[in-house]
Structures are given as structure tokens and as C-alpha cells.
Short mmCIF file of C-alpha atoms and ligand atoms in Angstrom, two decimals:
data_model
loop_
_atom_site.label_atom_id
_atom_site.label_comp_id
_atom_site.label_asym_id
_atom_site.label_seq_id
_atom_site.Cartn_x
_atom_site.Cartn_y
_atom_site.Cartn_z
CA UNK K 16 0.00 0.00 0.00
CA UNK K 17 1.14 3.53 -0.78
CA UNK K 18 2.80 4.91 2.33
CA UNK K 19 0.45 7.84 2.53
CA UNK K 20 -2.69 5.74 2.28
CA UNK K 21 -4.10 4.62 5.59
CA UNK K 22 -6.69 1.89 5.80
CA UNK K 23 -9.45 2.23 8.38
CA UNK K 24 -10.22 -1.47 8.80
CA UNK K 25 -13.81 -2.10 9.91
CA UNK K 26 -16.10 -5.14 10.00
CA UNK K 27 -18.15 -3.58 7.22
CA UNK K 28 -17.27 -0.66 5.00
CA UNK K 29 -13.51 -0.35 5.51
CA UNK K 30 -12.10 2.66 3.71
CA UNK K 31 -8.92 4.51 2.93
CA UNK K 32 -7.61 7.89 3.92
CA UNK K 33 -5.35 9.27 1.22
CA UNK K 34 -2.91 12.05 2.06
CA UNK K 35 -1.43 13.64 -1.04
CA UNK K 36 -0.22 17.07 -1.97
CA UNK K 37 -2.45 18.48 -4.72
CA UNK K 38 -5.11 15.77 -4.40
CA UNK K 39 -7.82 18.44 -4.19
CA UNK K 40 -7.13 19.29 -7.85
CA UNK K 41 -7.67 15.73 -8.94
CA UNK K 42 -10.73 14.47 -7.11
CA UNK K 43 -12.37 13.13 -10.30
CA UNK K 44 -9.55 10.67 -10.92
CA UNK K 45 -9.44 9.72 -7.23
CA UNK K 46 -13.16 8.93 -7.27
CA UNK K 47 -12.74 6.80 -10.39
CA UNK K 48 -9.92 4.93 -8.67
CA UNK K 49 -12.21 3.90 -5.81
CA UNK K 50 -14.95 2.80 -8.20
CA UNK K 51 -17.10 5.95 -8.24
CA UNK K 52 -17.91 6.88 -11.82
CA UNK K 53 -19.75 9.63 -13.68
CA UNK K 54 -23.18 8.00 -13.53
CA UNK K 55 -23.39 8.98 -9.85
CA UNK K 56 -24.69 12.42 -8.90
CA UNK K 57 -22.60 14.43 -6.42
CA UNK K 58 -23.64 17.17 -4.01
CA UNK K 59 -20.70 19.03 -2.49
CA UNK K 60 -21.45 20.67 0.86
CA UNK K 61 -19.12 23.50 1.82
CA UNK K 62 -19.26 27.09 3.02
CA UNK K 63 -18.75 30.34 1.14
CA UNK K 64 -15.18 30.90 2.24
CA UNK K 65 -13.97 27.38 1.45
CA UNK K 66 -15.94 27.30 -1.79
CA UNK K 67 -14.14 30.45 -2.90
CA UNK K 68 -10.77 28.85 -2.23
CA UNK K 69 -11.30 25.30 -3.46
CA UNK K 70 -14.89 24.74 -4.61
CA UNK K 71 -14.45 25.80 -8.21
CA UNK K 72 -11.28 23.71 -8.60
CA UNK K 73 -13.06 20.62 -7.29
CA UNK K 74 -16.16 21.12 -9.45
CA UNK K 75 -14.13 21.85 -12.60
CA UNK K 76 -12.08 18.74 -12.08
CA UNK K 77 -15.20 16.64 -11.46
CA UNK K 78 -16.74 18.05 -14.66
CA UNK K 79 -13.61 17.04 -16.55
CA UNK K 80 -14.41 13.50 -15.44
CA UNK K 81 -18.02 14.00 -16.59
CA UNK K 82 -19.54 13.98 -13.12
CA UNK K 83 -22.74 15.89 -12.43
CA UNK K 84 -21.63 17.91 -9.39
CA UNK K 85 -23.15 20.89 -7.63
CA UNK K 86 -22.07 22.87 -4.59
CA UNK K 87 -24.32 23.87 -1.72
CA UNK K 88 -22.88 26.30 0.83
CA UNK K 89 -23.95 26.23 4.44
CA UNK K 90 -23.31 29.11 6.85
CA UNK K 91 -19.96 28.95 8.61
CA UNK K 92 -19.71 28.62 12.40
CA UNK K 93 -20.65 26.32 15.25
CA UNK K 94 -23.98 28.13 15.76
CA UNK K 95 -25.12 26.88 12.32
CA UNK K 96 -24.34 23.24 13.07
CA UNK K 97 -28.00 22.61 13.72
CA UNK K 98 -31.23 21.05 12.45
CA UNK K 99 -32.07 24.11 10.36
CA UNK K 100 -28.84 23.79 8.35
CA UNK K 101 -29.52 20.09 8.01
CA UNK K 102 -32.93 20.88 6.62
CA UNK K 103 -31.35 23.30 4.12
CA UNK K 104 -29.10 20.47 2.94
CA UNK K 105 -32.10 18.13 2.51
CA UNK K 106 -33.79 20.82 0.42
CA UNK K 107 -30.68 21.12 -1.75
CA UNK K 108 -30.51 17.32 -2.06
CA UNK K 109 -34.14 17.26 -3.18
CA UNK K 110 -33.60 20.05 -5.68
CA UNK K 111 -30.57 18.34 -7.22
CA UNK K 112 -32.41 15.01 -7.22
CA UNK K 113 -29.96 13.05 -5.08
CA UNK K 114 -31.01 9.41 -5.22
CA UNK K 115 -29.78 6.35 -3.36
CA UNK K 116 -26.92 6.00 -5.82
CA UNK K 117 -25.75 9.61 -5.30
CA UNK K 118 -23.04 10.85 -2.98
CA UNK K 119 -22.46 13.86 -0.81
CA UNK K 120 -18.99 15.36 -0.50
CA UNK K 121 -17.97 17.34 2.58
CA UNK K 122 -15.49 20.03 1.54
CA UNK K 123 -14.34 22.03 4.55
CA UNK K 124 -13.63 21.81 8.26
CA UNK K 125 -15.18 19.83 11.08
CA UNK K 126 -18.57 21.54 11.04
CA UNK K 127 -19.08 20.95 7.32
CA UNK K 128 -17.87 17.35 7.75
CA UNK K 129 -20.11 16.56 10.72
CA UNK K 130 -23.27 18.06 9.22
CA UNK K 131 -22.67 16.56 5.78
CA UNK K 132 -22.01 13.15 7.31
CA UNK K 133 -25.28 13.31 9.23
CA UNK K 134 -27.18 14.52 6.18
CA UNK K 135 -25.73 11.59 4.21
CA UNK K 136 -26.57 9.18 7.06
CA UNK K 137 -30.21 10.20 6.98
CA UNK K 138 -31.04 11.25 3.39
CA UNK K 139 -33.07 8.40 1.86
CA UNK K 140 -32.11 6.33 4.95
CA UNK K 141 -28.43 6.71 4.18
CA UNK K 142 -26.28 7.42 1.14
CA UNK K 143 -22.50 7.38 0.71
CA UNK K 144 -20.31 10.39 1.30
CA UNK K 145 -16.71 11.49 0.89
CA UNK K 146 -14.71 13.65 3.28
CA UNK K 147 -12.32 16.29 1.93
CA UNK K 148 -11.18 18.04 5.13
CA UNK K 149 -9.48 21.40 4.69
CA UNK K 150 -8.46 22.20 8.30
CA UNK K 151 -5.85 20.43 10.40
CA UNK K 152 -8.40 19.57 13.06
CA UNK K 153 -10.78 17.91 10.61
CA UNK K 154 -7.90 16.12 8.85
CA UNK K 155 -6.57 14.45 11.99
CA UNK K 156 -9.83 13.92 13.82
CA UNK K 157 -13.37 14.57 12.67
CA UNK K 158 -13.14 13.41 9.03
CA UNK K 159 -12.06 9.91 10.09
CA UNK K 160 -14.13 7.54 12.19
CA UNK K 161 -17.70 8.16 11.07
CA UNK K 162 -18.99 10.33 13.91
CA UNK K 163 -21.57 12.66 12.38
CA UNK K 164 -23.82 15.09 14.22
CA UNK K 165 -25.53 18.42 14.68
CA UNK K 166 -25.89 20.32 17.95
CA UNK K 167 -29.04 20.59 20.07
CA UNK K 168 -29.69 23.77 22.09
CA UNK K 169 -28.98 21.68 25.20
CA UNK K 170 -25.62 20.37 24.04
CA UNK K 171 -23.00 19.75 21.41
CA UNK K 172 -23.38 16.84 18.96
CA UNK K 173 -26.45 15.47 20.74
CA UNK K 174 -28.17 14.47 17.47
CA UNK K 175 -26.10 12.25 15.25
CA UNK K 176 -25.20 8.87 13.84
CA UNK K 177 -22.19 6.69 13.18
CA UNK K 178 -21.85 6.75 9.40
CA UNK K 179 -18.45 6.02 7.92
CA UNK K 180 -17.31 7.90 4.81
CA UNK K 181 -16.57 6.02 1.60
CA UNK K 182 -13.11 7.65 1.51
CA UNK K 183 -11.18 10.59 2.91
CA UNK K 184 -8.91 12.74 0.72
CA UNK K 185 -6.44 15.01 2.47
CA UNK K 186 -4.48 17.70 0.69
CA UNK K 187 -1.95 19.33 3.04
CA UNK K 188 -1.75 22.25 0.62
CA UNK K 189 -5.16 23.43 1.84
CA UNK K 190 -3.49 24.25 5.16
CA UNK K 191 -1.51 27.04 3.51
CA UNK K 192 -4.63 29.22 3.47
CA UNK K 193 -5.81 28.27 6.97
CA UNK K 194 -5.64 31.13 9.53
CA UNK K 195 -2.64 30.43 11.84
CA UNK K 196 -4.86 30.40 14.93
CA UNK K 197 -6.94 27.59 13.42
CA UNK K 198 -3.84 25.65 12.44
CA UNK K 199 -2.54 25.84 16.01
CA UNK K 200 -5.94 24.77 17.34
CA UNK K 201 -5.64 21.65 15.17
CA UNK K 202 -2.27 20.94 16.78
CA UNK K 203 -4.10 20.29 20.08
CA UNK K 204 -5.62 17.15 18.55
CA UNK K 205 -2.22 16.09 17.18
CA UNK K 206 -0.67 16.51 20.66
CA UNK K 207 -3.61 14.50 22.03
CA UNK K 208 -2.55 11.48 19.92
CA UNK K 209 0.96 11.78 21.36
CA UNK K 210 -0.38 11.61 24.91
CA UNK K 211 -2.98 8.89 24.43
CA UNK K 212 -1.00 6.40 22.36
CA UNK K 213 2.02 7.63 20.44
CA UNK K 214 5.05 8.57 22.52
CA UNK K 215 7.21 8.76 19.39
CA UNK K 216 4.87 11.39 17.94
CA UNK K 217 5.03 13.32 21.22
CA UNK K 218 8.84 13.32 21.03
CA UNK K 219 8.75 14.29 17.36
CA UNK K 220 6.58 17.28 18.25
CA UNK K 221 8.91 18.27 21.10
CA UNK K 222 11.90 18.59 18.80
CA UNK K 223 12.54 22.27 18.03
CA UNK K 224 13.57 21.70 14.43
CA UNK K 225 10.41 19.69 13.79
CA UNK K 226 8.29 22.30 15.53
CA UNK K 227 9.69 25.06 13.31
CA UNK K 228 8.98 22.99 10.20
CA UNK K 229 5.44 22.22 11.34
CA UNK K 230 4.65 25.81 12.23
CA UNK K 231 6.12 26.89 8.88
CA UNK K 232 3.80 24.37 7.19
CA UNK K 233 6.61 22.38 5.63
CA UNK K 234 4.94 19.69 3.54
CA UNK K 235 6.77 16.55 4.71
CA UNK K 236 6.42 17.35 8.38
CA UNK K 237 2.72 18.08 7.88
CA UNK K 238 2.24 14.74 6.14
CA UNK K 239 4.16 13.06 8.95
CA UNK K 240 1.99 14.41 11.79
CA UNK K 241 -1.27 13.96 9.88
CA UNK K 242 -0.35 10.38 9.00
CA UNK K 243 0.72 9.46 12.53
CA UNK K 244 -2.44 10.96 13.99
CA UNK K 245 -4.73 9.13 11.57
CA UNK K 246 -2.90 5.83 12.06
CA UNK K 247 -3.68 6.03 15.78
CA UNK K 248 -7.26 7.05 15.14
CA UNK K 249 -7.78 4.26 12.57
CA UNK K 250 -6.40 1.70 14.98
CA UNK K 251 -8.70 2.80 17.83
CA UNK K 252 -11.79 3.15 15.63
CA UNK K 253 -11.28 -0.27 14.07
CA UNK K 254 -11.16 -1.78 17.56
CA UNK K 255 -14.26 0.04 18.81
CA UNK K 256 -16.23 1.65 15.99
CA UNK K 257 -19.27 2.70 18.04
CA UNK K 258 -17.46 3.86 21.20
CA UNK K 259 -18.48 1.09 23.54
CA UNK K 260 -15.10 1.21 25.24
CA UNK K 261 -11.59 2.13 24.12
CA UNK K 262 -12.69 4.74 21.54
CA UNK K 263 -13.51 7.03 24.46
CA UNK K 264 -9.77 7.68 24.88
CA UNK K 265 -9.98 9.86 21.77
CA UNK K 266 -11.92 12.23 24.01
CA UNK K 267 -8.88 13.02 26.16
CA UNK K 268 -9.22 16.67 27.18
CA UNK K 269 -12.68 16.87 25.62
CA UNK K 270 -14.94 16.71 28.71
CA UNK K 271 -13.43 19.88 30.16
CA UNK K 272 -12.93 21.25 26.67
CA UNK K 273 -16.67 21.00 25.99
CA UNK K 274 -17.40 22.69 29.32
CA UNK K 275 -15.13 25.58 28.39
CA UNK K 276 -16.57 25.91 24.86
CA UNK K 277 -20.08 25.77 26.20
CA UNK K 278 -19.71 28.19 29.11
CA UNK K 279 -17.43 30.72 27.45
CA UNK K 280 -19.61 30.73 24.32
CA UNK K 281 -18.57 28.99 21.11
CA UNK K 282 -16.14 31.32 19.36
CA UNK K 283 -14.36 32.68 22.44
CA UNK K 284 -12.15 29.58 22.33
CA UNK K 285 -11.69 27.48 19.21
CA UNK K 286 -12.41 23.77 19.78
CA UNK K 287 -8.70 22.89 19.78
CA UNK K 288 -7.89 25.68 22.23
CA UNK K 289 -10.55 24.43 24.65
CA UNK K 290 -9.17 20.89 24.27
CA UNK K 291 -5.68 22.20 25.07
CA UNK K 292 -6.96 23.61 28.37
CA UNK K 293 -8.94 20.41 28.95
CA UNK K 294 -5.76 18.33 28.55
CA UNK K 295 -3.98 20.58 31.06
CA UNK K 296 -6.75 20.01 33.64
CA UNK K 297 -6.84 16.24 32.98
CA UNK K 298 -3.03 16.17 33.30
CA UNK K 299 -3.19 18.01 36.63
CA UNK K 300 -5.82 15.60 38.01
CA UNK K 301 -3.63 12.68 36.92
CA UNK K 302 -0.61 14.23 38.70
CA UNK K 303 -2.61 14.68 41.90
CA UNK K 304 -3.76 11.06 41.70
CA UNK K 305 -0.14 10.06 41.06
CA UNK K 306 -1.17 8.34 37.83
CA UNK K 307 1.73 9.94 36.02
CA UNK K 308 4.78 11.92 37.03
CA UNK K 309 4.50 15.63 37.66
CA UNK K 310 7.37 15.91 35.20
CA UNK K 311 5.26 14.34 32.43
CA UNK K 312 2.44 16.71 33.19
CA UNK K 313 4.84 19.66 32.85
CA UNK K 314 6.21 18.23 29.59
CA UNK K 315 2.68 18.00 28.23
CA UNK K 316 1.88 21.59 29.19
CA UNK K 317 5.15 22.88 27.77
CA UNK K 318 4.45 21.14 24.47
CA UNK K 319 0.92 22.56 24.31
CA UNK K 320 2.21 26.08 24.93
CA UNK K 321 5.06 25.70 22.46
CA UNK K 322 2.46 25.36 19.67
CA UNK K 323 0.85 28.64 20.72
CA UNK K 324 -2.06 27.07 22.59
CA UNK K 325 -3.57 28.21 25.90
CA UNK K 326 -3.39 26.23 29.15
CA UNK K 327 -4.94 28.77 31.51
CA UNK K 328 -8.43 27.78 32.70
CA UNK K 329 -10.91 30.64 32.16
CA UNK K 330 -13.01 31.85 35.10
CA UNK K 331 -16.08 29.64 35.23
CA UNK K 332 -18.30 28.68 38.13
CA UNK K 333 -18.19 25.21 39.69
CA UNK K 334 -21.97 24.70 39.61
CA UNK K 335 -22.07 25.62 35.90
CA UNK K 336 -19.30 23.11 35.21
CA UNK K 337 -21.22 20.36 36.99
CA UNK K 338 -24.40 21.14 35.06
CA UNK K 339 -22.61 20.82 31.72
CA UNK K 340 -20.74 17.66 32.69
CA UNK K 341 -23.95 15.97 33.83
CA UNK K 342 -25.58 16.74 30.50
CA UNK K 343 -22.57 15.50 28.55
CA UNK K 344 -23.16 12.30 26.62
CA UNK K 345 -20.04 10.88 28.23
CA UNK K 346 -22.03 10.32 31.41
CA UNK K 347 -22.79 6.61 31.82
CA UNK K 348 -25.22 5.33 34.47
CA UNK K 349 -25.03 8.68 36.24
CA UNK K 350 -21.25 8.52 36.58
CA UNK K 351 -18.79 10.86 34.95
CA UNK K 352 -16.10 9.30 32.84
CA UNK K 353 -12.74 10.97 32.51
CA UNK K 354 -9.78 10.02 30.38
CA UNK K 355 -6.58 10.50 32.34
CA UNK K 356 -2.96 9.84 31.42
CA UNK K 357 -0.82 7.16 33.05
CA UNK K 358 2.25 8.30 31.13
CA UNK K 359 3.13 9.90 27.82
CA UNK K 360 1.59 7.57 25.24
CA UNK K 361 -0.85 5.89 27.63
CA UNK K 362 -4.24 6.90 29.01
CA UNK K 363 -7.07 5.09 30.76
CA UNK K 364 -10.77 5.56 31.36
CA UNK K 365 -11.71 6.40 34.97
CA UNK K 366 -15.18 6.30 36.49
CA UNK K 367 -14.18 7.06 40.07
CA UNK K 368 -13.14 10.72 40.06
CA UNK K 369 -14.66 12.67 42.94
CA UNK K 370 -16.23 16.03 42.16
CA UNK K 371 -13.77 17.72 44.51
CA UNK K 372 -10.87 16.38 42.44
CA UNK K 373 -11.83 18.36 39.37
CA UNK K 374 -14.04 21.19 40.64
CA UNK K 375 -11.07 22.81 42.32
CA UNK K 376 -9.81 23.93 38.93
CA UNK K 377 -12.86 26.18 38.59
CA UNK K 378 -14.22 29.19 40.54
N1 LIG Y 423 -13.36 12.78 18.01
C1 LIG Y 423 -13.44 11.61 18.78
C2 LIG Y 423 -13.88 10.42 18.02
O1 LIG Y 423 -13.93 10.43 16.81
O2 LIG Y 423 -14.19 9.42 18.61
#
């Protein structure tokens, strides 16, 4: 197998993630290669900004391969990841005449990917879809693994389905136009993989020369970190596709991250920034419980900061934190689950954390 193709091996519907510079300019050929030909209608879901950058290129290339492809733009931002946007997509699907043999293509970041995936999971009881992530965060996390969702006023991603994509195409060149703050936010998820399972990746990220290359968007180092991250994700997802157990470790830093996003208002912190702070809190709890060395906790925090990410917990009230955590879908049988590190490259799922052990990090 090509070294930049990663298989996500599943019981049914295994698929490949292909990382290739320039792949966004050649989607028609890539679709043909995986057995998708011109007789299948395509609806590309994106947003205005991404469409302007890449939409025309993708559509022109698809036309060259005689595909019937149209773009539908949704509004950008977490506040539009909702049932109304979903309904707009269904209307577009109806207008274009998407049938059971048609495909949707998500072209954009995590919000576009999650909503498109859920639209594909539900339109005509489920059609195929392709992920073309254009942000670091969606490349290394949300585009792979089949979690699709929209938000409910009471919480993030409460309405969704597991629906695996047919394929994922990643073009690191799309990162060249990503705002630096968003790129850094994506690095939080990359660092997460280092902590939960990949010590070698953690050490790679620590190296100053590598860090400079990554932050300067040097192609090979980007491919390296994207590939390593997806390999870990593919391995975990193939073991536990529907998150009945081990897959929960991918949520390291996310419980507190969601609290921060929710209470500070989406937009104040980007998802990755909130996860960075969440990892810091989880690391501190693990130090207090003597699950890992204080030194490892400091190494983690230093690495997070070195990629320009925050670690300082914002001022939020304890009772508000509890309310959000209780409503989080990670609550099982009334107990809160936390993912805590045992060392760099190893985490575990804990159900026995007392409120006092984590509330002390809040006001
Ligand atoms: N983003 C966590 C997961 O895919 O399970």
C-alpha cells in the first residue's frame, strides 16, 4: 500500500484515507480509482469561504471527469451546526435530485464534515459520502471515524449517527490558506494522539527543528503528523467503531474542553484551544492522583504552549461546570467518565473521580 494511504479497517465498509499534496485538484480521478464513476450524482457541501478557495477547482475537475456535481454552501460557524442547516441540505438534495446512488462530498472543516455526514446518514435512509477536510483539526480527527452530528440547544453533537465515509482525501496544501490560529488549534488534537497512544509522535513534536517545520507548514512534516495521527485514530476506531469502550480515549481533554466551549460561548475559544486547556486540567488531576509523574504533566503543558495554545483555565463557576458535565453524553449510568494519562503515550478511562478532584480547577 502507498505509504500515505491509511486503511481504516472495519467489520463492514472499511475505507482509505489518502494524504497527497495536490489531491484536491484531482478528485475526479481519485473517485474513479475507488470505483465511483460519472453516472453517480454528487452534491458538495461546503461554506462560502472554502468554496471560494477550493470549490471551483473541485467542481471543474469533477466536470472534466463528466460527473454531475453541484455545490451547496452552508453558513460557517458552530452556531449553524443545527437542524435548520440540516434541513437546508435536505432541500438542496431534493432540488438536485440526489437518489440512493448519489453521494455527498464534505469540503471544509469539522462543522461541514459533521453536518454533511449526518445529512448523508439520513437522506433516503443513508447514502455514501466522501470527506475532503481542509483544516488540520478535521484532517486528523473529525473526518475519520464516522462520527456525524448536529448540535441541540442543550448540548454539542447530541443528534447524530455513526456513518463512515466512503473515503477521505487530504491535501496538506489546503493548510496554507488556513488562519494560523486555526492551524494551532488543530495541533491540540495532534498533541492529544501523542499523549494517548504515540510517545514517538510526542517526542517528534517536542523537537525544536520539527516544531519550526510544522509551524512553517513544511509539507513533509505536515504529512508526517497527519499520517501518525490518523494511524492512531484508525487503529482505535477499528477496535471500537461505536465507542463502547476504548474509543472514548480519543476524548482526552474533551470533557473539560466541551465545558469551556459551552460556558465561554462557542467562538471565544476554538475547539482545539478548549481541548488544550482540557488536557492541562486532565493532566493536573492525573498528577494529583499520582497516575503519572509531575514531570510528564509539565512536559505536556510545555508542548501545548510551544504550539501557541492556551493552558490557563478561564473563570467559570463550579456549579455551571457540573451542570454541563452531567448533560454530557459521556455520562454513563449517572457517573462521569474521565480520560486521564498514566504516562506519555498511555491513558485510561476512569469512572471514580470525585467532584472535589476536578471542581477545584474552577471558581
Ligand atoms: N473525536 C473523537 C472520536 O472520533 O471518537
